[in-house]
Coordinates of C-alpha atoms in Angstrom, one line a residue:
M29 CA 11.0 40.5 14.0
D30 CA 9.4 37.0 13.6
P31 CA 10.8 35.6 10.3
Y32 CA 7.8 33.3 10.0
K33 CA 5.1 36.0 10.4
Y34 CA 4.9 36.5 6.6
R35 CA 4.3 33.0 5.2
P36 CA 3.9 32.5 1.4
S37 CA 0.4 33.7 0.5
S38 CA -1.7 35.3 -2.2
S39 CA 0.2 37.9 -4.2
Y40 CA -2.9 40.2 -3.7
N41 CA -1.6 40.8 -0.1
S42 CA 1.2 43.0 -1.6
P43 CA 0.4 46.5 -2.9
F44 CA 3.1 46.3 -5.6
F45 CA 4.9 43.7 -7.7
T46 CA 7.9 42.0 -6.2
T47 CA 10.5 39.4 -7.0
N48 CA 10.4 36.0 -5.3
S49 CA 12.4 37.4 -2.4
G50 CA 10.0 40.3 -2.0
A51 CA 12.1 43.0 -3.6
P52 CA 10.0 45.7 -5.3
V53 CA 9.8 45.6 -9.1
W54 CA 9.5 49.0 -10.7
N55 CA 9.0 47.8 -14.2
N56 CA 7.4 44.4 -15.0
N57 CA 7.0 45.3 -18.7
S58 CA 10.5 45.7 -20.2
S59 CA 13.7 43.7 -20.1
L60 CA 17.0 45.4 -19.3
T61 CA 18.7 46.0 -22.7
V62 CA 21.6 48.0 -24.2
G63 CA 19.6 50.9 -25.5
S64 CA 16.0 50.7 -26.7
R65 CA 16.8 48.0 -29.4
G66 CA 20.0 46.4 -28.1
P67 CA 20.6 42.9 -26.7
I68 CA 19.1 41.8 -23.5
L69 CA 21.5 41.8 -20.5
L70 CA 22.0 38.6 -18.4
E71 CA 22.3 40.8 -15.4
D72 CA 18.5 41.4 -15.5
Y73 CA 17.8 39.3 -12.4
H74 CA 14.1 39.9 -12.5
L75 CA 13.9 38.6 -16.1
V76 CA 16.0 35.5 -15.4
E77 CA 13.9 34.7 -12.3
K78 CA 10.6 35.2 -14.1
L79 CA 11.6 33.0 -17.0
A80 CA 13.1 30.4 -14.7
N81 CA 9.9 30.1 -12.8
F82 CA 7.8 30.0 -16.0
D83 CA 9.9 27.2 -17.4
R84 CA 9.2 25.2 -14.2
E85 CA 5.5 25.8 -14.0
R86 CA 4.7 22.3 -15.2
I87 CA 5.3 19.2 -13.1
P88 CA 5.7 16.0 -15.1
E89 CA 2.5 14.8 -16.6
R90 CA 1.1 11.6 -15.2
V91 CA 2.2 8.6 -17.2
V92 CA -1.4 7.3 -17.0
H93 CA -4.5 9.2 -15.9
A94 CA -3.0 12.4 -17.2
R95 CA -6.4 13.9 -18.2
G96 CA -8.6 14.4 -15.2
A97 CA -11.1 16.5 -13.3
S98 CA -11.6 16.7 -9.5
A99 CA -14.3 17.8 -7.1
K100 CA -14.8 17.8 -3.3
G101 CA -17.6 16.6 -1.1
F102 CA -18.3 14.1 1.6
F103 CA -18.9 10.4 2.2
E104 CA -21.7 9.4 4.6
V105 CA -22.2 6.0 6.1
T106 CA -25.8 4.8 5.6
N107 CA -25.6 1.2 6.7
D108 CA -23.8 -0.4 9.7
I109 CA -20.9 -2.5 8.7
S110 CA -19.0 -2.2 12.0
H111 CA -19.1 -5.9 12.4
L112 CA -16.9 -6.2 9.3
T113 CA -14.3 -3.4 10.0
C114 CA -12.7 -1.3 12.7
A115 CA -12.0 1.6 10.3
D116 CA -13.1 4.7 12.2
F117 CA -14.7 6.5 9.2
L118 CA -17.0 3.5 8.8
R119 CA -17.9 3.2 12.4
A120 CA -21.6 4.0 12.3
P121 CA -24.4 5.3 10.1
G122 CA -24.5 9.0 9.9
V123 CA -20.7 9.5 10.1
Q124 CA -19.5 11.9 7.4
T125 CA -16.0 12.2 6.1
P126 CA -14.6 14.9 3.8
V127 CA -13.4 13.6 0.4
I128 CA -11.8 14.7 -2.8
V129 CA -12.5 12.7 -6.0
R130 CA -10.5 12.6 -9.3
F131 CA -12.0 11.2 -12.5
S132 CA -9.7 10.6 -15.4
T133 CA -9.1 9.0 -18.8
V134 CA -6.2 6.5 -18.5
I135 CA -4.0 6.3 -21.6
H136 CA -4.3 9.6 -23.4
E137 CA -2.5 12.8 -22.8
R138 CA -3.5 15.7 -20.6
G139 CA -5.0 17.7 -23.5
S140 CA -6.8 14.8 -25.2
P141 CA -10.6 14.7 -25.8
E142 CA -12.7 13.2 -23.1
T143 CA -14.7 11.3 -25.7
L144 CA -12.0 8.7 -26.6
R145 CA -12.6 5.0 -25.9
D146 CA -10.5 4.4 -22.9
P147 CA -10.9 3.2 -19.3
R148 CA -11.8 5.9 -16.8
G149 CA -10.2 6.4 -13.4
F150 CA -12.3 6.8 -10.3
A151 CA -10.1 7.7 -7.3
V152 CA -11.4 8.8 -3.9
K153 CA -9.3 10.3 -1.1
F154 CA -11.0 10.1 2.3
Y155 CA -9.7 12.6 4.9
T156 CA -10.5 10.5 7.9
R157 CA -9.8 11.1 11.6
E158 CA -7.2 8.3 11.3
G159 CA -5.4 9.8 8.4
N160 CA -6.0 9.6 4.6
F161 CA -7.5 6.5 2.9
D162 CA -7.1 6.4 -0.8
L163 CA -9.5 4.1 -2.7
V164 CA -8.3 4.1 -6.3
G165 CA -10.1 2.3 -9.1
N166 CA -11.6 2.5 -12.6
N167 CA -15.1 2.6 -14.1
F168 CA -14.7 -1.1 -15.0
P169 CA -14.6 -3.8 -12.3
V170 CA -11.7 -5.8 -14.0
F171 CA -8.3 -5.1 -15.4
F172 CA -6.3 -6.1 -18.5
I173 CA -3.6 -8.1 -16.7
R174 CA -3.3 -9.9 -13.4
D175 CA 0.5 -9.5 -12.6
G176 CA 2.0 -6.0 -12.0
M177 CA 5.2 -7.2 -13.7
K178 CA 3.4 -6.6 -17.0
F179 CA 2.1 -3.2 -16.2
P180 CA 4.8 -1.1 -17.9
D181 CA 4.7 -3.3 -21.0
M182 CA 0.9 -3.0 -21.1
V183 CA 1.0 0.8 -20.8
H184 CA 3.7 1.0 -23.5
A185 CA 1.5 -1.2 -25.9
L186 CA -1.6 1.0 -25.3
K187 CA 0.4 4.3 -25.6
P188 CA 1.2 5.8 -29.0
N189 CA 3.9 4.2 -31.2
P190 CA 7.2 5.7 -29.9
K191 CA 8.3 6.3 -33.6
S192 CA 5.1 7.9 -34.9
H193 CA 3.4 8.9 -31.7
I194 CA 0.1 7.4 -33.0
Q195 CA -1.9 4.8 -31.0
E196 CA -2.1 1.8 -33.2
N197 CA -4.3 -1.3 -32.9
W198 CA -1.6 -3.7 -34.2
R199 CA 0.6 -2.9 -31.2
I200 CA -2.3 -3.4 -28.7
L201 CA -3.5 -6.7 -30.3
D202 CA 0.0 -8.0 -30.5
F203 CA 0.8 -7.5 -26.9
F204 CA -2.5 -8.7 -25.5
S205 CA -2.5 -11.8 -27.8
H206 CA 0.1 -13.1 -25.2
H207 CA -2.4 -12.5 -22.4
P208 CA -5.8 -14.2 -22.8
E209 CA -6.8 -12.9 -19.3
S210 CA -7.4 -9.5 -21.0
L211 CA -10.5 -10.8 -22.7
H212 CA -12.7 -9.9 -19.8
M213 CA -11.5 -6.3 -19.8
F214 CA -12.0 -6.0 -23.5
S215 CA -15.6 -7.2 -23.1
F216 CA -16.1 -3.9 -21.2
L217 CA -13.8 -1.6 -23.1
L218 CA -15.2 -2.5 -26.6
D219 CA -18.7 -2.7 -25.3
D220 CA -21.2 0.2 -25.5
I221 CA -20.1 1.4 -22.1
G222 CA -16.5 2.0 -23.4
V223 CA -17.2 5.8 -23.7
P224 CA -19.1 7.2 -20.7
E225 CA -21.4 10.1 -21.4
D226 CA -19.7 12.0 -18.6
Y227 CA -18.3 11.4 -15.1
R228 CA -21.6 11.8 -13.3
H229 CA -23.1 8.9 -15.2
M230 CA -20.3 6.5 -14.6
E231 CA -19.8 3.6 -12.2
G232 CA -16.6 3.1 -10.2
S233 CA -14.9 0.0 -8.9
G234 CA -12.0 -0.7 -6.6
V235 CA -11.0 -3.4 -9.1
N236 CA -8.5 -4.9 -6.6
T237 CA -9.6 -7.1 -3.7
Y238 CA -9.1 -5.3 -0.4
T239 CA -9.2 -6.6 3.2
L240 CA -11.5 -5.5 5.9
I241 CA -10.5 -6.3 9.5
N242 CA -13.0 -6.1 12.4
K243 CA -12.3 -5.4 16.1
A244 CA -11.9 -9.1 16.8
G245 CA -9.1 -9.4 14.2
K246 CA -11.3 -11.3 11.7
A247 CA -10.4 -10.5 8.1
Y248 CA -12.7 -10.4 5.1
Y249 CA -12.0 -10.0 1.4
V250 CA -14.0 -7.1 0.0
K251 CA -14.7 -5.5 -3.4
F252 CA -15.9 -1.9 -3.6
H253 CA -18.5 -0.6 -6.1
W254 CA -19.7 2.9 -6.7
K255 CA -23.1 3.2 -8.4
P256 CA -24.3 6.6 -9.7
T257 CA -27.8 7.6 -8.5
C258 CA -28.5 9.2 -11.8
G259 CA -27.8 6.0 -13.7
V260 CA -25.2 4.9 -16.2
K261 CA -25.1 6.6 -19.6
S262 CA -22.7 6.1 -22.4
L263 CA -21.9 7.6 -25.9
L264 CA -22.0 5.5 -29.0
E265 CA -19.6 6.3 -31.8
D266 CA -21.7 9.0 -33.6
D267 CA -22.6 10.7 -30.4
A268 CA -19.0 10.7 -29.2
I269 CA -17.9 12.4 -32.4
K270 CA -20.6 15.1 -32.1
V271 CA -19.8 15.8 -28.5
G272 CA -16.0 15.7 -28.9
G273 CA -16.1 17.8 -32.0
S274 CA -17.6 20.7 -30.2
N275 CA -16.0 20.4 -26.7
H276 CA -12.9 18.2 -25.9
S277 CA -13.5 18.9 -22.2
H278 CA -17.2 18.0 -22.1
A279 CA -17.0 15.7 -19.0
T280 CA -14.9 18.2 -17.0
Q281 CA -17.3 21.0 -17.9
D282 CA -20.3 18.8 -17.1
L283 CA -18.9 18.0 -13.6
Y284 CA -18.1 21.6 -12.9
D285 CA -21.3 23.1 -14.2
S286 CA -23.5 20.5 -12.4
I287 CA -21.9 21.2 -9.0
K288 CA -22.0 25.0 -9.6
A289 CA -25.8 24.7 -10.4
G290 CA -26.4 22.7 -7.2
N291 CA -27.1 19.5 -9.1
Y292 CA -24.7 17.5 -6.9
P293 CA -23.4 14.2 -8.3
E294 CA -24.0 11.3 -6.0
W295 CA -23.0 7.6 -5.9
K296 CA -24.0 4.8 -3.6
L297 CA -21.2 2.6 -2.2
F298 CA -21.7 -1.1 -2.2
I299 CA -19.4 -4.0 -1.1
Q300 CA -19.1 -7.7 -1.8
I301 CA -17.6 -9.9 0.9
I302 CA -15.8 -13.2 0.8
D303 CA -14.7 -15.0 4.0
P304 CA -11.1 -16.1 3.3
V305 CA -12.0 -19.6 4.5
D306 CA -14.3 -19.9 1.5
E307 CA -11.9 -18.6 -1.2
D308 CA -11.3 -22.1 -2.7
K309 CA -15.0 -22.7 -3.3
F310 CA -15.0 -20.7 -6.6
D311 CA -13.8 -21.6 -10.1
F312 CA -11.7 -18.4 -10.1
D313 CA -9.2 -16.9 -7.7
P314 CA -10.9 -14.1 -5.7
L315 CA -7.7 -12.1 -5.7
D316 CA -7.5 -12.1 -9.6
V317 CA -8.2 -8.6 -10.9
T318 CA -9.4 -10.0 -14.2
K319 CA -12.4 -11.5 -12.6
T320 CA -15.7 -10.2 -11.2
W321 CA -17.5 -11.8 -8.2
P322 CA -20.9 -13.2 -9.1
E323 CA -23.6 -11.0 -7.6
D324 CA -26.1 -13.8 -7.4
I325 CA -23.8 -15.6 -5.0
L326 CA -22.1 -12.6 -3.4
P327 CA -24.8 -9.9 -3.3
L328 CA -24.0 -6.2 -3.2
M329 CA -24.2 -4.8 0.4
P330 CA -25.0 -1.0 0.8
V331 CA -22.5 1.0 2.8
G332 CA -22.9 4.7 2.2
R333 CA -23.2 7.5 -0.2
L334 CA -20.7 9.9 -1.9
V335 CA -21.8 13.4 -2.6
L336 CA -19.7 16.0 -4.5
N337 CA -21.0 19.4 -3.6
K338 CA -18.0 21.7 -4.1
N339 CA -15.8 22.5 -7.1
I340 CA -12.0 22.6 -6.6
D341 CA -10.6 26.1 -5.9
N342 CA -7.5 25.7 -8.1
F343 CA -6.9 23.2 -10.9
F344 CA -3.2 22.8 -10.4
A345 CA -3.2 22.5 -6.6
E346 CA -6.2 20.1 -6.4
N347 CA -6.0 18.2 -9.6
E348 CA -2.5 18.1 -11.0
Q349 CA -0.8 18.0 -7.5
L350 CA -3.5 15.7 -6.2
A351 CA -1.9 12.2 -5.7
F352 CA -3.6 8.9 -4.9
C353 CA -1.5 6.0 -3.8
P354 CA -2.6 3.3 -1.3
A355 CA 1.1 2.3 -1.0
I356 CA 2.2 5.8 -0.1
I357 CA 4.8 5.8 -2.9
R358 CA 4.8 8.9 -5.2
H359 CA 7.7 9.9 -7.4
R360 CA 6.0 12.4 -9.7
L361 CA 5.6 15.2 -7.1
G362 CA 8.6 14.5 -5.0
P363 CA 9.3 12.8 -1.7
N364 CA 7.3 15.3 0.4
Y365 CA 4.2 15.2 -1.6
L366 CA 2.1 14.5 1.5
Q367 CA 2.8 18.1 2.7
L368 CA 0.9 19.6 -0.3
P369 CA -2.5 20.8 0.9
A370 CA -4.6 18.4 -1.3
N371 CA -2.6 15.4 -0.1
A372 CA -2.0 16.3 3.5
P373 CA -4.0 14.6 6.2
K374 CA -6.6 16.7 7.8
C375 CA -6.2 15.1 11.3
A376 CA -3.4 15.7 13.8
H377 CA -0.2 13.9 12.7
H378 CA 3.3 13.6 14.0
N379 CA 6.4 12.3 12.5
N380 CA 10.1 13.1 12.2
H381 CA 10.2 13.7 8.5
H382 CA 11.4 17.1 7.6
E383 CA 13.9 18.9 5.4
G384 CA 14.4 17.9 1.8
F385 CA 12.7 18.8 -1.5
M386 CA 9.4 20.8 -1.4
N387 CA 9.5 21.1 2.4
F388 CA 7.7 24.3 3.3
M389 CA 6.5 23.4 6.8
H390 CA 7.9 25.4 9.7
R391 CA 8.6 23.1 12.7
D392 CA 9.6 24.4 16.1
E393 CA 10.6 21.1 17.8
E394 CA 14.2 20.3 18.8
V395 CA 13.6 16.6 19.0
N396 CA 13.4 14.8 15.7
Y397 CA 14.0 11.3 16.8
F398 CA 11.9 8.6 18.6
P399 CA 11.7 7.7 21.4
S400 CA 12.7 10.6 23.5
R401 CA 12.1 11.6 27.2
F402 CA 11.7 15.2 26.0
D403 CA 8.9 14.4 23.6
P404 CA 5.7 12.8 25.0
V405 CA 4.6 11.3 21.7
R406 CA 3.9 7.6 22.0
H407 CA 2.9 4.6 19.9
A408 CA -0.8 4.5 18.9
E409 CA -3.0 1.8 20.2
R410 CA -2.4 -1.5 18.5
Y411 CA -4.9 -2.4 15.8
P412 CA -6.1 -6.0 15.0
N413 CA -3.7 -7.7 12.6
P414 CA -4.7 -11.3 11.6
S415 CA -1.8 -13.7 11.8
V416 CA -1.9 -15.6 8.5
I417 CA 0.7 -18.3 7.9
H418 CA 2.0 -18.4 4.3
T419 CA 3.8 -21.4 3.0
G420 CA 5.2 -22.1 -0.5
K421 CA 8.3 -22.1 -2.6
R422 CA 10.0 -18.9 -3.8
E423 CA 9.1 -18.9 -7.5
K424 CA 7.8 -16.8 -10.4
C425 CA 4.6 -18.5 -11.5
I426 CA 1.0 -18.0 -12.7
I427 CA -2.0 -18.6 -10.5
E428 CA -3.6 -22.0 -10.5
K429 CA -7.2 -20.9 -11.6
E430 CA -6.7 -18.8 -14.7
N431 CA -10.2 -19.5 -16.2
N432 CA -9.7 -16.8 -18.7
F433 CA -12.7 -17.4 -21.0
K434 CA -15.8 -18.2 -18.9
Q435 CA -16.6 -14.7 -17.6
P436 CA -16.0 -12.9 -20.9
G437 CA -18.3 -15.4 -22.6
E438 CA -21.0 -15.0 -20.0
R439 CA -20.8 -11.2 -20.4
Y440 CA -21.1 -11.3 -24.2
R441 CA -24.1 -13.6 -24.0
S442 CA -25.8 -11.2 -21.7
F443 CA -25.8 -8.5 -24.4
S444 CA -28.8 -7.7 -26.6
P445 CA -28.5 -8.7 -30.3
D446 CA -27.7 -5.1 -31.4
R447 CA -25.2 -4.6 -28.6
K448 CA -23.5 -7.9 -29.7
E449 CA -23.3 -6.6 -33.3
R450 CA -21.6 -3.4 -32.2
F451 CA -19.2 -5.3 -30.1
V452 CA -18.3 -7.6 -33.1
R453 CA -18.0 -4.6 -35.4
R454 CA -15.5 -2.9 -33.1
W455 CA -13.4 -6.1 -32.9
V456 CA -13.4 -6.6 -36.6
E457 CA -12.3 -3.0 -37.1
A458 CA -9.4 -3.5 -34.7
L459 CA -8.4 -6.8 -36.3
C460 CA -8.5 -5.3 -39.8
D461 CA -5.5 -3.1 -39.0
P462 CA -3.2 -3.9 -41.9
R463 CA -0.3 -4.6 -39.6
V464 CA -2.2 -7.2 -37.6
T465 CA -0.8 -10.5 -38.9
Y466 CA -2.7 -13.6 -39.8
E467 CA -1.2 -15.3 -36.8
I468 CA -2.5 -12.6 -34.4
R469 CA -6.0 -12.6 -36.0
S470 CA -6.1 -16.4 -35.6
I471 CA -5.1 -16.1 -31.9
W472 CA -7.9 -13.6 -31.2
I473 CA -10.5 -15.7 -33.0
S474 CA -9.3 -18.7 -31.0
Y475 CA -9.6 -16.7 -27.7
W476 CA -13.1 -15.4 -28.5
S477 CA -14.2 -18.9 -29.7
Q478 CA -13.3 -20.3 -26.3
A479 CA -15.3 -17.6 -24.6
D480 CA -18.3 -18.0 -26.9
K481 CA -18.3 -20.2 -30.0
S482 CA -20.8 -18.1 -31.9
L483 CA -18.7 -15.0 -31.3
G484 CA -15.6 -16.7 -32.7
Q485 CA -17.6 -17.8 -35.8
K486 CA -18.8 -14.2 -36.4
L487 CA -15.4 -12.8 -36.2
A488 CA -14.0 -15.4 -38.5
S489 CA -16.7 -14.9 -41.0
H490 CA -16.2 -11.1 -41.1
L491 CA -12.5 -11.6 -41.5
N492 CA -12.8 -14.5 -44.1
M493 CA -11.0 -16.9 -41.8
R494 CA -11.7 -20.3 -40.4
P495 CA -12.7 -20.4 -36.7
S496 CA -10.4 -22.5 -34.6
I497 CA -9.6 -23.2 -31.0

């Protein structure tokens, strides 16, 4: 008998209930006890197995982006950018690539309301003919910090107080008072767009600067932008309270219901390009994630469209087990997470990784090393790889062009008067936290004064303080 004929599959394939090993279960309603009311016996293997599986039904919650919703669809190239990249899935207009997309809130827990003021994740997995390409990002084009060294500290500050488990403004303002580069992100988060109406009416951004390489080996810096075809819509405070009070999963439900009804969400993909030879021409560092690239100088170039036309089949398998990581490092799901269906490449692939945690793939080969004269697998064709020479001292240091205040000030001045007032009100409310010290308030007034003098004066006036730089 072929031991691999009966692979793990739907339990509906069996006419009766079984244990994990397939043994028939004649009673799935009662535990084995001493008499009808006596103690439960440890020898009840079925009970122990059932409880052991139940206790392990939950994988660890994501530290960030725990609350999310996913959907499937395709990406279609609409504009030729083959002169910029040799990526196969961008090779020509009309090319379609299957995708799965996960939207999420960032800081709050898996069961939290989707109406909380929080950045939103926008992660796209392209199942290309050359393997998977993960393009992760947020709904804002910038980030709080520029150095990954501070990421754990930043998340700890934004997360609930470890003593009370309550998110508190004084902790957030204390931490970010040491990092003035965060002003630009706060100009988005505390703006009217800080609470998207739902995922369909939300922009996406790659945030980080990526590199495109063409067939000649020429490299270009690139920023990715997703623009919803149905427009951007957000919830102000009163609307968010109304929506969240009746449905804490409103964005997830909106996404699911829209796709089910055939109202498929769609985004246009645009890119901005900088030739690395021009990177010193700007008053900011193009690699700085706290900065945007000016669209009047670096216009948005259309690339393609993203259409989500199919709901996921199982929330756990295609949302909780779905993993995005451009660096291919994933601890939460285990070392073989790329074997899980949602994360596995949909193209032919060959490697010698087998055995270990979570490995359920049956492999027939006898050769699990490379190279071998018994295995015809070979190296793939070499792809262009620009040879860049880096020089400099080994040191821990900040970038030369911080320029922390110019772009936040420009963004604030672009607001309408009523939008400015709402922005000021949110900041005053945060700074009025009783545990925010006079020193911390002074620092924030100083920061915003350097971004925009009138903004600093307004904050100082509301807080009965003197504006200072």
